[in-house]
Amino acid sequence: MSVLGSAIQAGFDVEQVRAEFPVLRQKVHGKPLVYLDNAATSQKPLAVIDAIRRFYEVDCANIHRGVHELSQRSTAAYEQTRVKAKLFLNARTRNELIFVRGTTEGINLVASSWGRKCVKAGDEIVIGAMEHHSNIVPWQLLCEEKGARLRVIPMNDRGELLMEEYAKLLGPRTRMVAVGHVSNALGTISPVREIIEMAHKAGALTLIDGAQAAPHMKLDVQALDADFYAFSGHKVFGPTGIGILYGKSKLLNAMPPYQGGGDMIRTVTFEKTTYNDLPYKFEAGTPNIAGGIGLGAALDYVNRIGLDKIAAYEHELLLYGTEALSAIPGLRILGTAREKAAVLSFVMEGIHPHDIGTVLDRMGIAVRTGHHCAQPVMDWFGVPATTRASLAFYNTAAEIDALAAGIRKVKEMFS
Ligand code: PLP
């Protein structure tokens, strides 16, 4: 089936979808923009832009504390997003959803709050070989502070975690297993359900970095039995500076606050402070209200299109793109996992990724070049950087053709 055919079969008209993303209408360096940097951040539909605009134009007020109409409206709209996030992740209660700045802050919150309380010298934290730096460094900081040990599940040359090696790493000292659901550098979809089950059997907790999963697949934290799950609004077609940390309420209840300030308290005296209930205990200070409201609009938007449809269409695009790029002599795709999201990370013999990215940019094609905040992955493959095209449901087969033609041109220029 053609990619266009699969979009139609999936039940959405990709051109109609594109019309809802104003940024895609522009030309860059005189050429139609081909935006293939969705893993870094995705573009925003009008519904999200309008929701943010409406907040500032009509409702703008601080939340939770005000009795006046504007504050009530802002509070209701912001808190609605918590309910939408609950449905999006299939959490048990809205109290299990904490607003954070993004995935990075969600992971830091757990490493800091849970970690400080529960991790001791000699304990072990297990992470995967292809984690984003934000799922490495917070655990390293914790391990340094506590005298704990960071252990890494190795991967094979397709970019898949070695589950037998993972089983060997688990033991009585394992306190937490923190892995990415989908790798931003390689696109690998890791078997998180199995990973979680094995961790639980060993008596460890689990945190799943869902930054790259949330925009591409239907999520269900109860079916996964994840203890913590984090994602970023800006990768799921919402605004920057807002994200969600899910945590099982019994764990969140037992954890100390992450930051102190307004909203997270019940009573304050100079002698003693008592803390607010979940989820507010973890939400100190005035939050990103507009961001929260924008995120709600983004979740509505993806639900309207349907994550199953998105996943099916993007899979077709990935197959199409893999074939188109693999046909280019001298190009090697890094990350060929059997379960893979729509990421095409590649290197080309004799041409630095930054040169590829710069030349493609002159053709209006936006890709990312560099280590993608996953330096250990680059080290594993023995490359300093890759060029990465990461797709979203508004991308088309014609854009993949433009990318392939652009890469062939780069090759001609550098040969
Ligand atoms: N985890 C993964 C897999 C990512 O791709 C990213 C961002 O690229 C992050 C975590 C961090 O997300 P944020 O910068 O939105 O906090």
CSV table of N, CA and C and ligand atoms in Angstrom, one decimal, residues 39-40 101-105 107 130-135 180-185 209-212 231-235 242 372-373 388, ligand 1:
chain,number,residue,atom,x,y,z
A,39,ALA,N,11.4,14.8,16.8
A,39,ALA,CA,11.9,14.2,18.1
A,39,ALA,C,12.4,15.3,19.0
A,40,ALA,N,12.9,16.3,18.4
A,40,ALA,CA,13.4,17.5,19.2
A,40,ALA,C,12.3,18.3,19.7
A,101,ARG,N,7.9,20.6,34.3
A,101,ARG,CA,8.4,21.3,33.1
A,101,ARG,C,8.5,20.5,31.9
A,102,GLY,N,8.7,19.2,32.1
A,102,GLY,CA,8.9,18.3,31.0
A,102,GLY,C,9.4,17.0,31.5
A,103,THR,N,9.8,16.1,30.6
A,103,THR,CA,10.3,14.8,31.0
A,103,THR,C,11.5,14.9,32.0
A,104,THR,N,12.4,15.9,31.6
A,104,THR,CA,13.6,16.1,32.4
A,104,THR,C,13.3,16.4,33.8
A,105,GLU,N,12.4,17.3,34.0
A,105,GLU,CA,12.0,17.6,35.4
A,105,GLU,C,11.3,16.4,36.1
A,107,ILE,N,11.8,13.3,35.7
A,107,ILE,CA,12.8,12.3,36.1
A,107,ILE,C,13.6,12.8,37.3
A,130,MET,N,20.6,3.1,25.8
A,130,MET,CA,20.4,4.2,24.8
A,130,MET,C,19.6,5.4,25.4
A,131,GLU,N,19.7,5.5,26.8
A,131,GLU,CA,19.0,6.6,27.4
A,131,GLU,C,19.4,8.0,26.9
A,132,HIS,N,18.4,8.9,26.9
A,132,HIS,CA,18.7,10.3,26.8
A,132,HIS,C,19.4,10.8,28.0
A,133,HIS,N,20.2,11.8,27.9
A,133,HIS,CA,21.0,12.3,29.1
A,133,HIS,C,20.1,12.6,30.3
A,134,SER,N,18.9,13.0,30.0
A,134,SER,CA,18.0,13.3,31.1
A,134,SER,C,17.6,12.1,31.9
A,135,ASN,N,17.8,10.9,31.4
A,135,ASN,CA,17.6,9.7,32.1
A,135,ASN,C,18.9,9.0,32.5
A,180,GLY,N,14.0,4.2,28.8
A,180,GLY,CA,13.2,5.0,27.8
A,180,GLY,C,12.3,4.0,27.1
A,181,HIS,N,11.0,4.5,26.9
A,181,HIS,CA,10.1,3.7,26.1
A,181,HIS,C,10.5,3.6,24.7
A,182,VAL,N,10.8,4.8,24.1
A,182,VAL,CA,11.3,4.9,22.7
A,182,VAL,C,12.6,5.7,22.7
A,183,SER,N,13.6,5.2,22.0
A,183,SER,CA,14.8,5.9,21.9
A,183,SER,C,14.8,7.1,20.9
A,184,ASN,N,15.2,8.3,21.4
A,184,ASN,CA,15.2,9.4,20.5
A,184,ASN,C,16.3,9.3,19.5
A,185,ALA,N,17.4,8.6,19.8
A,185,ALA,CA,18.5,8.6,18.9
A,185,ALA,C,18.4,7.5,17.8
A,209,ASP,N,10.7,6.6,30.8
A,209,ASP,CA,10.9,7.9,30.1
A,209,ASP,C,10.0,7.8,28.8
A,210,GLY,N,8.9,8.5,28.8
A,210,GLY,CA,8.0,8.3,27.7
A,210,GLY,C,8.0,9.5,26.7
A,211,ALA,N,9.1,10.3,26.8
A,211,ALA,CA,9.2,11.5,25.9
A,211,ALA,C,8.9,11.2,24.5
A,212,GLN,N,9.5,10.1,24.0
A,212,GLN,CA,9.3,9.8,22.5
A,212,GLN,C,8.2,8.8,22.3
A,231,PHE,N,6.4,12.4,30.5
A,231,PHE,CA,6.5,12.8,29.1
A,231,PHE,C,6.4,14.3,29.0
A,232,SER,N,6.8,14.9,27.9
A,232,SER,CA,6.9,16.3,27.7
A,232,SER,C,5.8,16.8,26.7
A,233,GLY,N,5.2,17.9,27.1
A,233,GLY,CA,4.1,18.5,26.3
A,233,GLY,C,4.6,18.9,24.9
A,234,HIS,N,5.8,19.4,24.8
A,234,HIS,CA,6.2,20.0,23.5
A,234,HIS,C,6.5,18.9,22.4
A,235,LYS,N,6.6,17.7,22.9
A,235,LYS,CA,6.9,16.6,21.9
A,235,LYS,C,5.5,16.0,21.4
A,242,ILE,N,6.1,22.5,29.7
A,242,ILE,CA,5.1,21.8,30.5
A,242,ILE,C,5.2,20.3,30.2
A,372,HIS,N,22.3,14.0,19.8
A,372,HIS,CA,20.9,13.9,20.2
A,372,HIS,C,20.8,13.6,21.7
A,373,CYS,N,21.6,14.2,22.5
A,373,CYS,CA,21.6,14.1,24.0
A,373,CYS,C,21.7,12.6,24.3
A,388,ARG,N,19.7,12.9,11.9
A,388,ARG,CA,18.4,12.3,12.3
A,388,ARG,C,17.2,12.9,11.7
B,1,PLP,N1,13.9,11.5,27.0
B,1,PLP,C1,13.9,11.4,25.7
B,1,PLP,C2,13.9,10.0,25.0
B,1,PLP,C3,14.0,12.5,24.8
B,1,PLP,O1,14.0,12.4,23.5
B,1,PLP,C4,14.0,13.8,25.4
B,1,PLP,C5,14.1,15.0,24.6
B,1,PLP,O2,14.6,15.0,23.5
B,1,PLP,C6,14.0,13.9,26.8
B,1,PLP,C7,13.9,12.7,27.6
B,1,PLP,C8,14.0,15.2,27.5
B,1,PLP,O3,12.8,15.9,27.3
B,1,PLP,P1,12.6,17.4,27.7
B,1,PLP,O4,13.8,18.1,27.2
B,1,PLP,O5,11.4,17.8,27.1
B,1,PLP,O6,12.6,17.4,29.2
